[in-house]
Coordinates of N, CA and C in Angstrom, one line a residue:
M5 N -89.9 -53.6 -59.4 CA -91.5 -53.6 -59.4 C -91.4 -51.9 -59.7
K6 N -92.2 -51.5 -61.0 CA -92.4 -49.9 -61.1 C -93.6 -49.0 -59.8
P7 N -93.2 -48.0 -59.9 CA -93.5 -47.1 -58.4 C -95.2 -47.5 -58.6
S8 N -96.0 -47.3 -60.1 CA -96.9 -47.2 -60.4 C -98.0 -48.5 -60.4
E9 N -97.4 -49.8 -60.1 CA -97.7 -51.2 -59.9 C -98.1 -51.7 -57.6
L10 N -97.7 -50.8 -57.1 CA -97.1 -50.6 -55.6 C -98.6 -50.2 -55.4
P11 N -99.7 -48.7 -56.3 CA -101.1 -49.0 -55.5 C -102.3 -50.2 -55.9
Q12 N -101.9 -51.8 -57.3 CA -102.3 -52.5 -57.1 C -102.1 -53.5 -56.0
L13 N -100.7 -54.0 -55.2 CA -100.0 -54.6 -54.7 C -100.7 -54.3 -53.4
L14 N -100.8 -53.2 -53.2 CA -101.3 -53.0 -51.9 C -102.8 -53.3 -51.7
A15 N -103.0 -53.0 -52.5 CA -104.9 -53.3 -52.5 C -104.7 -54.6 -52.7
Q16 N -104.3 -55.5 -53.3 CA -104.5 -57.1 -53.5 C -104.0 -57.4 -51.8
V17 N -103.1 -56.9 -50.7 CA -102.6 -56.9 -50.0 C -104.4 -56.6 -49.0
A18 N -104.4 -55.8 -48.9 CA -105.3 -55.7 -48.2 C -107.0 -56.5 -48.1
L19 N -107.1 -56.7 -49.1 CA -108.0 -58.0 -49.1 C -107.8 -59.3 -48.9
A20 N -106.7 -59.3 -48.8 CA -105.9 -60.9 -47.1 C -106.1 -60.1 -45.7
D21 N -105.7 -58.6 -45.3 CA -105.8 -58.2 -44.6 C -105.7 -56.1 -45.0
P22 N -106.9 -55.9 -44.4 CA -107.9 -54.5 -44.1 C -106.5 -53.5 -43.4
R23 N -105.1 -54.4 -42.2 CA -105.2 -53.5 -41.7 C -104.2 -52.6 -42.2
V24 N -103.7 -53.3 -43.5 CA -102.5 -52.6 -44.4 C -103.3 -51.2 -44.8
R25 N -104.6 -50.6 -45.3 CA -104.7 -50.0 -45.8 C -104.4 -48.4 -45.0
R26 N -104.3 -47.2 -45.8 CA -104.0 -46.7 -44.8 C -105.3 -45.9 -45.6
A27 N -106.2 -44.7 -44.4 CA -107.1 -44.5 -44.9 C -107.0 -43.3 -45.1
D28 N -105.9 -42.7 -44.5 CA -105.8 -41.2 -45.0 C -105.4 -41.5 -46.3
E29 N -105.5 -39.8 -47.2 CA -104.8 -39.8 -48.7 C -103.1 -39.9 -48.8
M30 N -103.2 -38.9 -47.2 CA -101.4 -38.5 -47.4 C -100.6 -39.6 -46.9
E31 N -101.6 -40.6 -46.2 CA -100.5 -41.5 -45.6 C -100.7 -42.5 -46.4
R32 N -101.4 -42.5 -47.4 CA -102.0 -43.6 -48.7 C -100.1 -43.2 -49.6
R33 N -99.7 -42.2 -49.4 CA -99.3 -41.8 -50.4 C -97.7 -42.3 -50.0
A34 N -97.6 -41.6 -48.9 CA -96.3 -41.9 -48.2 C -96.3 -43.7 -48.7
Q35 N -97.2 -44.4 -48.1 CA -97.1 -45.7 -48.0 C -96.1 -46.2 -49.3
I36 N -97.5 -46.0 -50.4 CA -97.1 -46.2 -51.1 C -95.3 -45.6 -51.3
H37 N -95.3 -44.5 -51.2 CA -93.5 -44.4 -51.5 C -92.8 -45.4 -51.0
M38 N -92.6 -45.3 -49.3 CA -91.6 -46.6 -48.9 C -92.3 -47.5 -49.3
W39 N -93.4 -48.5 -50.0 CA -93.1 -49.6 -50.1 C -92.4 -49.9 -51.4
A40 N -92.2 -48.5 -52.4 CA -92.4 -48.8 -53.4 C -90.3 -49.4 -53.8
G41 N -90.0 -47.6 -52.4 CA -88.3 -47.7 -52.6 C -88.0 -49.4 -51.6
I42 N -88.8 -50.1 -51.0 CA -88.1 -51.6 -50.5 C -88.0 -52.2 -51.6
L43 N -89.1 -52.4 -52.9 CA -89.2 -53.0 -53.4 C -89.0 -52.6 -54.5
A44 N -88.3 -52.1 -54.6 CA -88.3 -51.8 -56.5 C -87.1 -52.7 -57.2
E45 N -86.4 -53.6 -56.2 CA -85.6 -55.0 -56.9 C -86.8 -56.1 -57.2
V46 N -87.5 -56.3 -56.7 CA -88.6 -57.5 -56.5 C -89.4 -57.1 -57.5
P47 N -90.0 -58.5 -59.0 CA -90.9 -58.7 -59.7 C -92.6 -58.0 -59.0
Y48 N -93.3 -57.6 -59.6 CA -95.0 -57.9 -59.0 C -95.2 -59.1 -58.6
D49 N -95.1 -60.4 -59.5 CA -95.8 -61.4 -59.7 C -94.7 -62.0 -58.2
Y50 N -93.8 -61.7 -58.5 CA -93.2 -62.7 -57.3 C -93.5 -62.3 -55.3
A51 N -94.1 -61.0 -54.9 CA -95.1 -60.1 -54.8 C -96.0 -60.2 -54.3
I52 N -96.3 -60.9 -55.2 CA -97.9 -61.5 -55.4 C -97.9 -63.1 -54.8
T53 N -97.4 -63.4 -54.9 CA -97.0 -64.9 -54.8 C -96.5 -64.4 -53.1
A54 N -96.0 -64.3 -52.5 CA -95.3 -64.1 -51.1 C -96.4 -63.7 -49.9
I55 N -97.4 -62.9 -50.9 CA -98.3 -62.0 -49.4 C -98.6 -63.6 -49.9
Q56 N -99.5 -64.3 -50.8 CA -99.8 -65.0 -50.3 C -99.3 -67.0 -49.5
T57 N -98.7 -66.8 -50.1 CA -97.5 -67.5 -48.3 C -97.8 -67.0 -47.4
H58 N -97.5 -65.6 -46.7 CA -97.4 -65.4 -45.6 C -98.6 -65.3 -44.6
Y59 N -99.8 -65.4 -46.1 CA -100.7 -65.3 -44.7 C -101.8 -66.2 -45.4
A60 N -100.7 -67.3 -46.1 CA -101.4 -69.0 -45.9 C -101.2 -69.3 -44.3
K61 N -100.4 -69.2 -43.8 CA -99.6 -69.8 -42.8 C -99.0 -68.4 -41.6
S62 N -99.9 -67.2 -41.7 CA -99.4 -66.0 -40.1 C -100.5 -65.1 -41.1
T63 N -101.3 -64.6 -39.4 CA -102.1 -64.6 -39.0 C -101.5 -62.2 -39.3
W64 N -100.3 -61.9 -38.8 CA -99.5 -60.6 -38.8 C -99.8 -60.3 -40.3
P65 N -99.6 -59.1 -39.7 CA -99.7 -58.3 -40.8 C -98.0 -58.0 -41.5
I66 N -97.7 -57.8 -42.9 CA -96.9 -58.4 -43.8 C -96.4 -57.1 -44.4
L67 N -94.5 -56.8 -43.8 CA -94.0 -55.8 -44.5 C -93.3 -55.9 -45.6
P68 N -92.6 -54.7 -46.4 CA -92.2 -54.8 -47.2 C -91.1 -55.4 -47.2
A69 N -90.6 -55.6 -45.8 CA -88.9 -55.5 -45.7 C -89.2 -57.4 -45.7
D70 N -90.4 -58.3 -45.0 CA -91.2 -59.9 -45.8 C -90.5 -60.3 -47.0
I71 N -90.8 -59.5 -47.8 CA -91.0 -59.8 -48.7 C -89.3 -59.3 -49.8
A72 N -89.2 -57.9 -49.5 CA -87.6 -58.6 -50.0 C -86.7 -59.3 -49.5
T73 N -86.6 -59.2 -48.2 CA -85.9 -61.1 -47.8 C -86.1 -62.0 -48.2
Q74 N -86.9 -62.3 -48.2 CA -87.7 -63.3 -49.3 C -86.8 -63.7 -50.8
W75 N -86.8 -62.5 -51.4 CA -86.4 -62.1 -53.1 C -85.5 -62.3 -52.5
A76 N -84.3 -61.7 -52.1 CA -83.2 -61.7 -51.4 C -82.8 -63.3 -51.6
A77 N -82.8 -64.0 -51.1 CA -82.7 -65.4 -50.9 C -83.6 -66.1 -51.9
T78 N -84.1 -66.2 -52.4 CA -84.1 -67.0 -54.1 C -82.8 -65.7 -55.1
V79 N -83.1 -64.7 -54.9 CA -81.3 -64.8 -56.3 C -80.2 -64.7 -55.7
R80 N -80.0 -65.6 -54.6 CA -79.4 -65.4 -53.8 C -79.0 -67.6 -54.3
D81 N -79.8 -68.5 -54.0 CA -80.2 -69.0 -53.9 C -80.1 -69.8 -55.7
R82 N -80.3 -69.0 -56.6 CA -80.5 -68.9 -58.2 C -78.7 -69.1 -58.7
M83 N -78.7 -67.9 -58.0 CA -76.7 -67.3 -58.1 C -76.1 -68.3 -57.6
N84 N -76.2 -68.8 -56.3 CA -75.2 -69.8 -55.8 C -75.2 -71.2 -56.9
R85 N -76.7 -71.6 -57.5 CA -76.2 -72.7 -58.0 C -76.3 -72.6 -59.8
D86 N -76.1 -71.2 -60.1 CA -75.8 -71.1 -61.4 C -74.5 -70.6 -61.1
V87 N -73.4 -72.0 -63.0 CA -72.1 -71.6 -63.2 C -71.9 -70.5 -63.9
D88 N -73.0 -69.4 -64.9 CA -72.2 -68.4 -66.1 C -71.7 -69.0 -66.0
P89 N -72.5 -69.9 -68.4 CA -71.4 -70.0 -68.8 C -70.6 -69.8 -70.3
A90 N -70.6 -69.9 -70.6 CA -69.8 -68.4 -71.7 C -70.7 -68.3 -72.4
P91 N -71.1 -67.1 -72.8 CA -71.8 -66.5 -73.5 C -71.3 -67.0 -74.7
P92 N -72.6 -67.1 -76.2 CA -72.7 -67.3 -77.4 C -71.7 -66.2 -78.1
V93 N -70.8 -65.5 -77.7 CA -70.1 -63.9 -78.5 C -69.0 -64.4 -78.5
D94 N -68.3 -63.9 -79.3 CA -66.7 -63.1 -79.2 C -66.1 -63.1 -78.4
P95 N -65.2 -64.0 -77.5 CA -64.5 -63.7 -76.2 C -63.9 -62.2 -76.4
D96 N -63.5 -61.4 -77.4 CA -62.6 -60.9 -77.2 C -63.1 -59.8 -78.0
N97 N -64.5 -59.3 -78.1 CA -65.3 -58.5 -77.9 C -66.2 -58.0 -76.4
E98 N -65.5 -57.7 -75.9 CA -65.3 -56.9 -74.4 C -66.7 -56.7 -73.7
A99 N -67.0 -55.6 -74.4 CA -68.6 -55.2 -74.2 C -69.7 -56.3 -75.3
A100 N -69.7 -56.7 -75.1 CA -70.9 -58.0 -76.6 C -71.0 -58.6 -74.9
Y101 N -69.4 -59.5 -74.8 CA -69.7 -60.8 -73.3 C -70.2 -60.4 -71.9
R102 N -69.9 -59.0 -71.4 CA -69.6 -58.3 -70.3 C -71.3 -58.5 -70.7
A103 N -72.4 -57.5 -72.2 CA -73.4 -57.7 -71.7 C -74.8 -58.6 -71.7
A104 N -74.0 -59.9 -72.9 CA -74.7 -61.4 -72.6 C -74.2 -61.7 -71.3
L105 N -73.3 -62.1 -70.8 CA -73.1 -62.1 -68.9 C -74.7 -62.0 -68.4
A106 N -74.4 -60.4 -68.0 CA -75.9 -59.5 -67.3 C -76.9 -59.6 -68.0
A107 N -77.5 -60.3 -69.5 CA -79.0 -60.3 -69.6 C -78.9 -62.3 -68.5
H108 N -77.8 -62.7 -69.0 CA -78.1 -64.1 -68.6 C -77.8 -63.8 -67.1
R109 N -77.0 -63.0 -66.3 CA -77.6 -63.5 -64.7 C -78.7 -63.2 -64.9
R110 N -79.5 -61.3 -64.9 CA -80.3 -61.4 -64.9 C -81.7 -62.2 -65.4
A111 N -81.9 -63.2 -66.6 CA -82.9 -64.2 -66.9 C -82.9 -65.1 -66.1
V112 N -81.9 -65.4 -65.3 CA -81.9 -66.1 -64.5 C -82.4 -65.6 -62.5
I113 N -81.2 -64.5 -62.4 CA -82.7 -63.7 -60.9 C -83.8 -64.1 -61.2
T114 N -84.5 -63.2 -62.4 CA -85.9 -63.0 -62.2 C -86.5 -64.2 -62.8
G115 N -85.9 -65.2 -62.6 CA -86.5 -66.4 -63.5 C -87.0 -67.1 -65.0
Q116 N -86.6 -66.1 -65.9 CA -86.9 -65.9 -67.1 C -86.1 -67.7 -67.3
K117 N -85.3 -67.9 -67.0 CA -84.3 -69.0 -67.0 C -83.9 -69.5 -66.0
P118 N -83.8 -71.2 -65.6 CA -83.1 -72.0 -65.0 C -81.8 -71.8 -64.0
P119 N -81.2 -71.6 -63.6 CA -79.6 -72.0 -63.4 C -79.3 -73.1 -64.1
V120 N -78.2 -72.6 -64.5 CA -76.7 -73.8 -65.2 C -76.3 -74.3 -64.1
E121 N -76.1 -75.5 -63.3 CA -75.5 -76.6 -62.3 C -75.2 -77.0 -63.7
H122 N -73.7 -77.3 -62.7 CA -73.1 -78.3 -63.5 C -74.2 -80.2 -63.0
E123 N -73.2 -80.7 -63.5 CA -73.6 -81.7 -63.6 C -73.4 -82.8 -63.2
A124 N -74.0 -83.5 -62.2 CA -72.9 -84.0 -60.7 C -72.8 -85.0 -61.3
L125 N -71.2 -85.6 -60.4 CA -70.7 -87.0 -60.8 C -71.5 -88.2 -60.4
T126 N -72.4 -89.2 -60.2 CA -73.4 -89.9 -59.6 C -72.9 -91.3 -59.3
S127 N -71.7 -92.3 -60.4 CA -71.7 -92.9 -60.8 C -70.3 -93.3 -61.7
G128 N -69.8 -94.5 -61.4 CA -68.5 -94.4 -62.5 C -67.2 -94.8 -61.1
P129 N -65.9 -94.1 -62.0 CA -64.5 -93.6 -61.5 C -64.5 -93.0 -60.3
A130 N -65.0 -91.9 -61.7 CA -65.2 -90.2 -60.4 C -65.6 -90.7 -60.0
A131 N -67.3 -90.8 -60.2 CA -67.8 -90.4 -58.9 C -67.1 -91.0 -57.9
A132 N -66.3 -91.7 -57.1 CA -66.0 -93.2 -57.0 C -64.7 -92.2 -56.0
E133 N -64.1 -91.8 -56.9 CA -62.4 -90.2 -56.4 C -63.6 -89.8 -55.9
V134 N -64.2 -88.4 -56.3 CA -65.3 -87.6 -55.4 C -65.2 -88.3 -54.1
E135 N -66.7 -89.4 -54.0 CA -66.7 -89.5 -52.6 C -65.4 -89.7 -52.0
Q136 N -64.5 -91.0 -52.4 CA -62.8 -90.8 -51.3 C -62.6 -89.2 -51.4
R137 N -62.2 -88.4 -52.4 CA -61.5 -86.6 -51.6 C -62.5 -86.6 -50.8
M138 N -64.2 -86.6 -50.9 CA -64.8 -85.3 -50.0 C -64.7 -86.6 -48.4
A139 N -64.6 -87.1 -49.2 CA -64.3 -88.3 -47.0 C -63.0 -87.7 -46.5
E140 N -62.2 -87.3 -47.4 CA -61.1 -87.0 -46.9 C -61.4 -85.6 -46.2
L141 N -62.1 -84.4 -46.3 CA -62.4 -83.6 -45.9 C -63.2 -83.6 -44.7
G142 N -63.2 -85.1 -44.0 CA -63.8 -85.5 -43.0 C -65.4 -84.4 -42.7
T143 N -66.7 -85.3 -42.2 CA -67.7 -84.5 -42.4 C -68.1 -85.0 -40.6
Y144 N -68.0 -84.5 -39.8 CA -68.0 -84.6 -38.5 C -69.2 -83.0 -38.3
M145 N -69.7 -82.8 -39.3 CA -71.0 -82.3 -38.7 C -72.9 -82.7 -39.1
P146 N -74.1 -82.5 -38.9 CA -74.8 -83.0 -39.2 C -75.4 -82.2 -41.5
P147 N -75.6 -82.9 -42.5 CA -75.1 -81.8 -43.6 C -76.2 -80.4 -42.8
S148 N -76.9 -80.4 -42.6 CA -78.0 -79.3 -42.9 C -77.2 -78.3 -41.6
V149 N -76.0 -78.5 -40.6 CA -76.0 -77.6 -40.3 C -73.8 -77.3 -40.6
A150 N -73.5 -78.1 -41.3 CA -72.2 -77.5 -42.2 C -73.6 -76.6 -43.9
E151 N -74.6 -77.2 -43.7 CA -74.7 -75.7 -44.9 C -74.8 -74.6 -44.7
A152 N -75.4 -74.3 -42.6 CA -75.9 -73.4 -42.6 C -74.7 -73.0 -42.5
L153 N -73.4 -73.4 -42.4 CA -71.6 -72.6 -41.7 C -71.5 -72.0 -43.5
R154 N -72.0 -72.7 -44.4 CA -71.0 -72.2 -44.9 C -71.1 -71.4 -45.7
I155 N -71.7 -70.2 -44.8 CA -71.2 -68.8 -45.3 C -70.5 -68.0 -44.9
L156 N -70.1 -68.9 -43.7 CA -68.6 -68.2 -42.3 C -67.3 -69.3 -42.3
R157 N -67.8 -70.3 -43.6 CA -66.8 -70.3 -44.6 C -66.3 -71.6 -45.4
P158 N -65.9 -70.0 -46.2 CA -65.8 -69.7 -47.4 C -64.5 -70.4 -48.5
A159 N -64.3 -70.4 -47.9 CA -62.5 -71.5 -48.1 C -63.0 -73.3 -48.1
R160 N -63.4 -73.2 -47.2 CA -64.1 -75.1 -47.9 C -65.6 -75.5 -48.0
A161 N -66.4 -74.2 -48.4 CA -67.5 -74.5 -49.4 C -66.8 -74.3 -50.3
E162 N -66.0 -73.7 -50.6 CA -65.1 -73.9 -51.9 C -64.3 -74.7 -52.8
R163 N -63.5 -75.8 -51.9 CA -63.5 -76.8 -52.0 C -63.5 -78.1 -52.3
E164 N -65.1 -77.9 -51.7 CA -66.3 -79.0 -51.4 C -67.3 -79.3 -52.9
R165 N -67.1 -77.4 -53.4 CA -67.0 -77.4 -54.6 C -66.6 -78.0 -56.4
N166 N -65.5 -77.3 -55.5 CA -64.2 -78.5 -57.1 C -64.6 -79.5 -56.6
I167 N -64.3 -80.2 -55.2 CA -64.3 -81.6 -55.8 C -65.8 -82.1 -56.3
R168 N -66.5 -82.0 -56.0 CA -68.0 -82.4 -56.9 C -68.7 -82.0 -58.5
A169 N -67.7 -81.2 -58.7 CA -67.3 -80.8 -60.0 C -66.1 -81.9 -60.8
G170 N -65.7 -82.3 -59.9 CA -64.3 -83.6 -60.3 C -63.1 -82.2 -61.0
L171 N -63.2 -80.6 -60.1 CA -62.3 -80.0 -60.0 C -60.3 -80.5 -58.7
P172 N -59.6 -80.3 -59.5 CA -58.5 -79.7 -58.7 C -58.7 -79.1 -57.6
D173 N -58.2 -79.7 -56.2 CA -58.6 -79.2 -55.0 C -57.1 -78.7 -54.5
A174 N -56.5 -77.6 -54.3 CA -55.0 -76.8 -54.4 C -54.7 -76.9 -52.8
L175 N -55.8 -77.2 -52.2 CA -55.2 -76.7 -50.3 C -55.4 -79.0 -50.2
A176 N -55.5 -79.5 -50.7 CA -55.2 -80.8 -50.4 C -53.1 -81.4 -50.8
V177 N -52.9 -80.6 -51.6 CA -51.3 -80.5 -51.4 C -50.7 -79.8 -50.7
A178 N -49.2 -79.2 -50.3 CA -48.6 -78.6 -49.7 C -48.1 -77.3 -50.6
C179 N -48.1 -76.5 -51.2 CA -47.6 -75.3 -51.9 C -46.3 -75.6 -51.7
P180 N -45.4 -75.7 -53.2 CA -44.1 -75.5 -54.1 C -43.7 -74.2 -54.5
V181 N -44.0 -73.2 -53.6 CA -44.2 -71.6 -53.6 C -42.9 -71.2 -52.4
E182 N -41.9 -71.6 -53.2 CA -41.0 -70.7 -52.4 C -40.8 -69.8 -50.9
T183 N -41.8 -68.9 -51.3 CA -41.9 -68.2 -50.3 C -43.2 -68.3 -50.0
C184 N -43.6 -69.2 -50.2 CA -45.3 -69.4 -49.2 C -44.8 -70.9 -48.6
R185 N -45.2 -72.2 -48.9 CA -44.9 -73.5 -48.0 C -45.2 -73.5 -47.3
A186 N -46.9 -73.6 -48.0 CA -48.6 -74.1 -46.6 C -48.3 -75.1 -46.9
Y187 N -48.6 -75.8 -45.7 CA -48.9 -76.9 -45.6 C -50.3 -77.2 -46.3
A188 N -50.3 -79.3 -46.6 CA -51.7 -79.1 -47.3 C -52.9 -78.5 -46.2
G189 N -53.8 -78.2 -46.6 CA -54.4 -78.3 -45.8 C -54.3 -76.6 -45.8
R190 N -54.2 -75.8 -45.0 CA -53.8 -74.2 -45.0 C -54.0 -73.4 -46.6
P191 N -54.0 -72.1 -46.3 CA -54.1 -71.8 -48.0 C -53.3 -71.1 -47.9
C192 N -53.0 -70.7 -49.1 CA -51.4 -70.2 -49.1 C -51.3 -68.8 -48.9
T193 N -50.1 -68.2 -48.6 CA -50.1 -66.7 -47.9 C -49.1 -65.6 -48.6
R194 N -48.1 -64.4 -48.6 CA -47.3 -64.4 -49.3 C -46.9 -63.3 -48.6
P195 N -45.6 -62.6 -48.6 CA -45.3 -61.6 -46.9 C -45.8 -60.7 -47.3
G196 N -45.5 -60.2 -45.9 CA -45.6 -58.9 -45.5 C -44.7 -57.4 -45.4
R197 N -45.3 -56.3 -45.3 CA -44.3 -55.8 -44.2 C -43.5 -56.2 -42.9
N198 N -42.4 -56.1 -42.4 CA -42.3 -56.0 -40.9 C -42.7 -58.0 -40.7
G199 N -42.0 -58.6 -41.5 CA -42.4 -59.6 -41.4 C -43.7 -60.0 -41.3
T200 N -44.5 -59.3 -42.0 CA -46.3 -60.1 -41.5 C -46.4 -60.8 -42.9
R201 N -47.6 -61.8 -42.9 CA -47.9 -62.5 -44.3 C -49.4 -62.3 -44.0
H202 N -49.9 -62.2 -45.1 CA -50.6 -61.5 -46.1 C -51.7 -63.4 -47.2
T203 N -52.6 -64.2 -46.2 CA -53.5 -64.5 -47.2 C -54.0 -64.2 -48.2
L204 N -53.7 -64.9 -49.8 CA -54.7 -64.9 -50.7 C -55.8 -65.4 -50.6
T205 N -56.6 -64.2 -51.5 CA -58.2 -64.2 -51.7 C -58.6 -65.1 -52.0
T206 N -57.4 -66.2 -54.0 CA -58.1 -67.1 -54.2 C -57.5 -68.4 -53.6
G207 N -57.6 -68.0 -52.4 CA -56.1 -69.1 -51.6 C -56.1 -69.8 -52.1
A208 N -55.6 -70.1 -53.3 CA -54.3 -71.3 -53.3 C -53.3 -70.1 -55.1
H209 N -51.9 -70.3 -54.4 CA -50.9 -70.1 -55.9 C -50.9 -70.9 -57.4
P210 N -51.5 -70.1 -58.2 CA -51.6 -71.1 -59.7 C -50.5 -72.3 -59.6
S211 N -49.1 -72.4 -58.9 CA -48.6 -73.4 -59.3 C -49.2 -74.8 -58.3
R212 N -49.6 -74.1 -57.0 CA -50.0 -75.3 -55.8 C -51.3 -75.9 -56.7
T213 N -52.1 -75.0 -57.7 CA -53.4 -76.2 -58.0 C -52.3 -76.9 -59.3
E214 N -51.6 -76.6 -60.0 CA -51.3 -77.5 -61.2 C -50.8 -78.5 -60.7
A215 N -50.4 -78.2 -58.9 CA -49.5 -79.2 -58.5 C -50.1 -80.8 -57.8
A216 N -52.3 -79.6 -57.7 CA -53.4 -80.5 -57.4 C -53.8 -81.5 -58.2
T217 N -53.6 -81.4 -59.8 CA -53.9 -81.4 -60.8 C -53.1 -82.2 -61.3
T218 N -51.9 -82.1 -61.5 CA -51.1 -83.7 -61.7 C -51.2 -84.9 -60.6
A219 N -51.6 -84.7 -59.5 CA -51.1 -85.5 -58.0 C -52.9 -86.6 -58.4
M220 N -53.8 -85.3 -58.9 CA -54.8 -86.2 -59.2 C -55.1 -87.5 -60.6
K221 N -53.7 -86.9 -61.6 CA -53.3 -87.2 -63.0 C -53.6 -89.4 -62.4
P222 N -53.6 -90.2 -62.9 CA -53.0 -91.5 -62.5 C -51.5 -91.4 -63.4
V223 N -50.7 -92.2 -63.3 CA -49.0 -92.0 -62.9 C -49.0 -93.2 -64.0
P224 N -48.7 -93.1 -65.7 CA -48.9 -94.0 -66.7 C -48.0 -95.1 -65.9
A225 N -48.1 -96.5 -66.8 CA -47.1 -97.5 -66.6 C -45.6 -97.4 -66.5
D226 N -45.1 -97.3 -68.0 CA -43.9 -96.7 -68.2 C -42.3 -96.0 -67.3
T227 N -43.2 -95.1 -66.5 CA -43.2 -94.0 -66.0 C -43.1 -94.6 -64.3
W228 N -43.1 -96.2 -64.4 CA -43.2 -96.0 -62.8 C -41.7 -96.9 -62.4
P229 N -41.0 -97.0 -60.8 CA -40.0 -97.5 -60.8 C -39.8 -98.4 -61.7
T230 N -38.4 -98.7 -61.9 CA -38.0 -100.0 -62.9 C -37.3 -100.9 -61.6
T231 N -36.5 -101.7 -61.4 CA -35.8 -102.7 -61.0 C -35.0 -103.8 -62.2
N232 N -33.8 -103.2 -62.2 CA -33.3 -104.2 -63.3 C -33.7 -104.3 -64.7
G233 N -34.4 -103.3 -65.1 CA -35.2 -102.7 -66.0 C -35.8 -103.2 -66.6
N234 N -37.0 -103.7 -65.7 CA -38.2 -104.4 -65.4 C -39.6 -103.9 -64.2
A235 N -40.7 -103.6 -65.0 CA -41.1 -103.1 -64.0 C -41.3 -103.6 -62.4
A236 N -41.0 -102.0 -61.6 CA -41.1 -103.4 -59.6 C -43.0 -103.3 -59.5

């Protein structure tokens, strides 16, 4: 939001709540300066909607933090649902690629474009496989609780996203890397100094992801074990 838009925004707030308006000229200027700093990233139209929503449910004076917090939550939700599609530019042109990607993200953040989401697997064998793999992860808490804990359990949340998208779940298999050998369900690690171990930020070694990908593929009939030259 531009600083020049703040006087009009505060005038709109005062129509619903006169307590917000400052009578003293110096205080009013200070108020505009303060609100402008807090709402610098918030679009004007979004702020107006947030104000209307607030006073439709509350008689308490609205604070700029109330608007900024709602905006941050909206941005986080939009970006969590967006998969960053490949920009329609030459990928070897790094500057153009980055600029196009940044423009797409900005358009999603500001609501000019809807998030580009993965298509859900809702039917057929692939959907059944997803359901089976999700069941193997276990569901021991209500979905609402699990959703609230996603931010505290990023590794599990990433596994669930991969499964729903039909991607390999690297942690579903043991790691084949000699210096790791992490058990299924445990993140990969690498050796550190003085016998310490460091967890990989990516969660898994590339060869472990390849092993999980192979495990997802059906075994061709001509590779089944044979008995006396015939398929078992």
